[in-house]
Amino acid sequence: MKMDVPLSLPDIGEREREAVDEVLRSRWLSMGPVVAAFENKIAEYVGVRQAVAINSGTSGLHLAVRALGLGEGDEAITTPFSFVASANCLLFERVQPVFVDIDPLTLNIDPELVKVKITSRTRCILPVHVFGHPAEMDELTNLARQNGLFIIEDACEALGAKYHGKQAGSMGDMALFAFYPNKQLTTGEGGVILTDSDQLAGLCRSMRNQGRDAGDEWYEHSRLGYNYRMDEMSAALGCAQLSRVTEILAKRQAVAKMYNERLSGLDGVTVPYVAPGVEMSWFVYVIRFDPAINRDLVMKEIAGRGIGCRAYFQPIHLQPFYRRSFGFGPGDFPVTEAVAATTLALPFHNHLTAEEIDYVVTNLAEVIGQC
Ligand SMILES: *Cc1c(COP(=O)(O)O)cnc(C)c1O
């Protein structure tokens, strides 16, 4: 029997509906107490001094780049195996993204390769905790210290992940979470900037609100700013979600475990790698195929059987805009390209049932036999 198994689904319960409804009934829809409450809660959860809520992970990345004073003539070392926003935020400020290839197991930026790309123009390392697996932050932090570089930690996919006991989002000079509906926690659209620096947080608070400083009059703008504010409904949703974050992460862990078990006997398929000392926070569940298997054909076939799936990620350097602007082409980052050509994200959300997983795996096995 054909089933419909979506790629992702937000987990919205009664608590979420009540929290949003309460804001709506209060009629205080923006710049109110709920955003501040959400910021306090998430700062406490991660164990950092400051959290600044914004309207997307991308706007947060942009403000982090600006707050650190990066600009034209500067370089930032980052990964081509990520969602495009983690490199675009550099381009917004004319910072040169310097891509380096990834580790074939963790799929995160390879610190050894970062090391050789550091020049006198390098100001920042921008690692991404891909799929919720923390990057090698010890090595990266050492490199940053030795060379006087900032770290912007793109933790948009990794809320709740731990690296040798440290929370994702607590290790960079600035860090980001994003709350789009497919992330572990959602606010609809939204994100948060995390930092231990009161000064950087203050700059971000000002820039998200049209460049107003805390003491400014309404039409007084101390610096260039944006409207990157999070609204109160989104923050209410975020508070409700955060209050059951442990339960949410445990559900995702359980789904990943079921997949791991069901897929372990399947020839030609490798389940996600988790490095020693790492506690994964499951954003998506991404398998890798043996190169002999035609991934695109498998994807098409199982999609036809009602199974939501997607090729995570298309390398950033091969995006048309990056090819045109920087002259990148195939072969520039071989590990990234090989991984990108053989990965597939399977349906993954908090309420995926054993039955649905069974349906996915059974069909996958059948299709692989033919591709
Ligand atoms: C989701 C995500 C972002 C930010 O996304 P928004 O849609 O702007 O909230 C940034 N970087 C990575 C790696 C992401 O996965």
Short mmCIF file of N, CA, C and O in Angstrom, two decimals, residues 178-236:
data_model
loop_
_atom_site.label_atom_id
_atom_site.label_comp_id
_atom_site.label_asym_id
_atom_site.label_seq_id
_atom_site.Cartn_x
_atom_site.Cartn_y
_atom_site.Cartn_z
N ALA A 178 18.91 28.73 13.90
CA ALA A 178 17.81 29.13 13.01
C ALA A 178 16.59 28.29 13.34
O ALA A 178 16.71 27.15 13.80
N PHE A 179 15.41 28.87 13.11
CA PHE A 179 14.16 28.22 13.54
C PHE A 179 13.14 28.07 12.42
O PHE A 179 11.94 28.12 12.66
N TYR A 180 13.62 27.91 11.20
CA TYR A 180 12.73 27.57 10.08
C TYR A 180 12.01 26.25 10.44
O TYR A 180 12.54 25.45 11.22
N PRO A 181 10.81 26.02 9.85
CA PRO A 181 10.01 24.86 10.30
C PRO A 181 10.67 23.48 10.18
O PRO A 181 10.19 22.53 10.81
N ASN A 182 11.72 23.33 9.40
CA ASN A 182 12.34 21.99 9.33
C ASN A 182 13.45 21.80 10.36
O ASN A 182 14.03 20.73 10.45
N LYS A 183 13.75 22.83 11.15
CA LYS A 183 14.82 22.70 12.15
C LYS A 183 14.30 21.97 13.41
O LYS A 183 13.09 21.78 13.54
N GLN A 184 15.21 21.65 14.30
CA GLN A 184 14.83 20.92 15.52
C GLN A 184 13.75 21.68 16.29
O GLN A 184 12.81 21.08 16.80
N LEU A 185 13.93 23.00 16.42
CA LEU A 185 12.95 23.88 17.07
C LEU A 185 12.50 24.89 16.04
O LEU A 185 13.33 25.37 15.26
N THR A 186 11.23 25.25 16.05
CA THR A 186 10.79 26.25 15.08
C THR A 186 10.08 27.42 15.73
O THR A 186 9.46 27.29 16.80
N THR A 187 10.21 28.58 15.07
CA THR A 187 9.40 29.75 15.41
C THR A 187 8.64 30.22 14.15
O THR A 187 8.24 31.36 14.07
N GLY A 188 8.50 29.34 13.18
CA GLY A 188 8.01 29.74 11.86
C GLY A 188 9.21 30.18 11.05
O GLY A 188 9.93 29.37 10.48
N GLU A 189 9.44 31.48 10.99
CA GLU A 189 10.73 32.02 10.58
C GLU A 189 11.39 32.56 11.83
O GLU A 189 10.70 33.04 12.73
N GLY A 190 12.72 32.53 11.88
CA GLY A 190 13.37 33.12 13.04
C GLY A 190 14.76 32.57 13.27
O GLY A 190 15.17 31.59 12.64
N GLY A 191 15.45 33.22 14.17
CA GLY A 191 16.79 32.77 14.54
C GLY A 191 17.25 33.49 15.78
O GLY A 191 16.52 34.33 16.33
N VAL A 192 18.45 33.14 16.25
CA VAL A 192 18.98 33.84 17.41
C VAL A 192 20.50 33.90 17.30
O VAL A 192 21.14 32.98 16.80
N ILE A 193 21.04 35.04 17.73
CA ILE A 193 22.49 35.24 17.78
C ILE A 193 22.91 35.01 19.23
O ILE A 193 22.26 35.52 20.15
N LEU A 194 23.99 34.25 19.42
CA LEU A 194 24.48 33.97 20.77
C LEU A 194 25.90 34.49 20.92
O LEU A 194 26.71 34.33 19.99
N THR A 195 26.19 35.09 22.06
CA THR A 195 27.55 35.56 22.30
C THR A 195 27.75 35.82 23.80
O THR A 195 26.77 36.07 24.52
N ASP A 196 29.01 35.77 24.22
CA ASP A 196 29.32 36.14 25.60
C ASP A 196 29.66 37.62 25.71
O ASP A 196 29.89 38.12 26.80
N SER A 197 29.74 38.29 24.56
CA SER A 197 30.14 39.69 24.56
C SER A 197 28.93 40.62 24.64
O SER A 197 28.09 40.65 23.73
N ASP A 198 28.85 41.40 25.70
CA ASP A 198 27.75 42.36 25.84
C ASP A 198 27.82 43.41 24.73
O ASP A 198 26.81 43.87 24.23
N GLN A 199 29.06 43.74 24.34
CA GLN A 199 29.23 44.77 23.32
C GLN A 199 28.72 44.29 21.96
O GLN A 199 27.96 45.00 21.28
N LEU A 200 29.09 43.06 21.57
CA LEU A 200 28.63 42.53 20.29
C LEU A 200 27.11 42.35 20.29
O LEU A 200 26.43 42.63 19.31
N ALA A 201 26.58 41.89 21.42
CA ALA A 201 25.13 41.71 21.52
C ALA A 201 24.43 43.06 21.38
O ALA A 201 23.41 43.17 20.69
N GLY A 202 24.99 44.09 21.99
CA GLY A 202 24.41 45.43 21.91
C GLY A 202 24.37 45.93 20.47
O GLY A 202 23.36 46.49 20.02
N LEU A 203 25.47 45.71 19.75
CA LEU A 203 25.50 46.11 18.35
C LEU A 203 24.42 45.38 17.56
O LEU A 203 23.73 45.99 16.73
N CYS A 204 24.27 44.09 17.82
CA CYS A 204 23.26 43.30 17.09
C CYS A 204 21.85 43.77 17.43
O CYS A 204 20.99 43.87 16.55
N ARG A 205 21.62 44.08 18.71
CA ARG A 205 20.29 44.58 19.10
C ARG A 205 19.97 45.88 18.38
O ARG A 205 18.84 46.11 17.95
N SER A 206 20.98 46.72 18.25
CA SER A 206 20.77 47.98 17.56
C SER A 206 20.53 47.75 16.05
O SER A 206 19.58 48.27 15.48
N MET A 207 21.38 46.91 15.45
CA MET A 207 21.27 46.71 14.00
C MET A 207 20.00 45.97 13.60
O MET A 207 19.48 46.18 12.51
N ARG A 208 19.48 45.10 14.48
CA ARG A 208 18.23 44.41 14.10
C ARG A 208 17.06 45.38 14.14
O ARG A 208 16.01 45.13 13.58
N ASN A 209 17.24 46.51 14.83
CA ASN A 209 16.15 47.47 15.03
C ASN A 209 16.49 48.82 14.41
O ASN A 209 16.49 49.84 15.08
N GLN A 210 16.81 48.80 13.12
CA GLN A 210 17.01 50.02 12.33
C GLN A 210 18.17 50.88 12.83
O GLN A 210 18.24 52.06 12.51
N GLY A 211 19.09 50.29 13.59
CA GLY A 211 20.25 51.04 14.04
C GLY A 211 19.99 51.93 15.24
O GLY A 211 20.80 52.80 15.56
N ARG A 212 18.83 51.73 15.88
CA ARG A 212 18.56 52.50 17.10
C ARG A 212 19.39 51.96 18.26
O ARG A 212 19.49 50.75 18.42
N ASP A 213 19.93 52.88 19.06
CA ASP A 213 20.57 52.45 20.30
C ASP A 213 19.52 52.44 21.40
O ASP A 213 18.47 53.07 21.27
N ALA A 214 19.84 51.74 22.49
CA ALA A 214 18.88 51.58 23.59
C ALA A 214 18.31 52.93 24.02
O ALA A 214 17.12 53.06 24.26
N GLY A 215 19.14 53.97 24.08
CA GLY A 215 18.66 55.26 24.58
C GLY A 215 18.10 56.18 23.50
O GLY A 215 17.65 57.29 23.79
N ASP A 216 18.13 55.73 22.24
CA ASP A 216 17.70 56.60 21.13
C ASP A 216 16.21 56.89 21.17
O ASP A 216 15.41 56.08 21.62
N GLU A 217 15.84 58.06 20.67
CA GLU A 217 14.44 58.35 20.40
C GLU A 217 13.99 57.47 19.24
O GLU A 217 14.81 56.90 18.54
N TRP A 218 12.67 57.39 19.02
CA TRP A 218 12.13 56.48 18.00
C TRP A 218 12.73 56.75 16.62
O TRP A 218 13.07 55.85 15.88
N TYR A 219 12.86 58.04 16.24
CA TYR A 219 13.39 58.34 14.91
C TYR A 219 14.85 58.76 14.96
O TYR A 219 15.30 59.58 14.18
N GLU A 220 15.59 58.20 15.90
CA GLU A 220 17.02 58.48 15.99
C GLU A 220 17.75 57.17 15.69
O GLU A 220 17.40 56.13 16.25
N HIS A 221 18.71 57.22 14.75
CA HIS A 221 19.37 55.99 14.32
C HIS A 221 20.88 56.18 14.40
O HIS A 221 21.46 56.88 13.59
N SER A 222 21.49 55.57 15.38
CA SER A 222 22.91 55.78 15.64
C SER A 222 23.80 55.16 14.58
O SER A 222 24.93 55.58 14.40
N ARG A 223 23.33 54.13 13.93
CA ARG A 223 24.16 53.44 12.93
C ARG A 223 23.26 52.83 11.86
O ARG A 223 22.03 52.86 12.00
N LEU A 224 23.89 52.29 10.82
CA LEU A 224 23.12 51.62 9.78
C LEU A 224 22.46 50.38 10.38
O LEU A 224 23.14 49.57 11.03
N GLY A 225 21.19 50.25 10.16
CA GLY A 225 20.49 49.08 10.71
C GLY A 225 19.49 48.50 9.74
O GLY A 225 19.39 48.94 8.59
N TYR A 226 18.79 47.51 10.23
CA TYR A 226 17.86 46.75 9.38
C TYR A 226 16.59 46.52 10.18
O TYR A 226 16.56 46.79 11.38
N ASN A 227 15.58 45.98 9.54
CA ASN A 227 14.49 45.42 10.33
C ASN A 227 14.65 43.91 10.31
O ASN A 227 14.16 43.24 9.40
N TYR A 228 15.35 43.40 11.30
CA TYR A 228 15.58 41.96 11.44
C TYR A 228 14.92 41.45 12.72
O TYR A 228 15.35 40.47 13.30
N ARG A 229 13.89 42.17 13.19
CA ARG A 229 13.30 41.81 14.48
C ARG A 229 12.46 40.54 14.40
O ARG A 229 11.79 40.29 13.41
N MET A 230 12.48 39.79 15.49
CA MET A 230 11.55 38.66 15.65
C MET A 230 10.26 39.21 16.27
O MET A 230 10.31 40.08 17.13
N ASP A 231 9.10 38.72 15.83
CA ASP A 231 7.83 39.20 16.41
C ASP A 231 7.47 38.36 17.64
O ASP A 231 8.06 37.31 17.90
N GLU A 232 6.46 38.82 18.37
CA GLU A 232 6.08 38.18 19.64
C GLU A 232 5.44 36.80 19.46
O GLU A 232 5.63 35.92 20.29
N MET A 233 4.70 36.62 18.35
CA MET A 233 4.08 35.29 18.13
C MET A 233 5.17 34.24 17.92
O MET A 233 5.11 33.14 18.47
N SER A 234 6.16 34.61 17.11
CA SER A 234 7.26 33.67 16.85
C SER A 234 8.00 33.34 18.13
O SER A 234 8.35 32.18 18.39
N ALA A 235 8.24 34.37 18.95
CA ALA A 235 8.96 34.15 20.20
C ALA A 235 8.15 33.26 21.15
O ALA A 235 8.71 32.41 21.85
N ALA A 236 6.82 33.42 21.13
CA ALA A 236 5.96 32.59 21.99
C ALA A 236 6.05 31.12 21.56
O ALA A 236 6.16 30.22 22.39
#
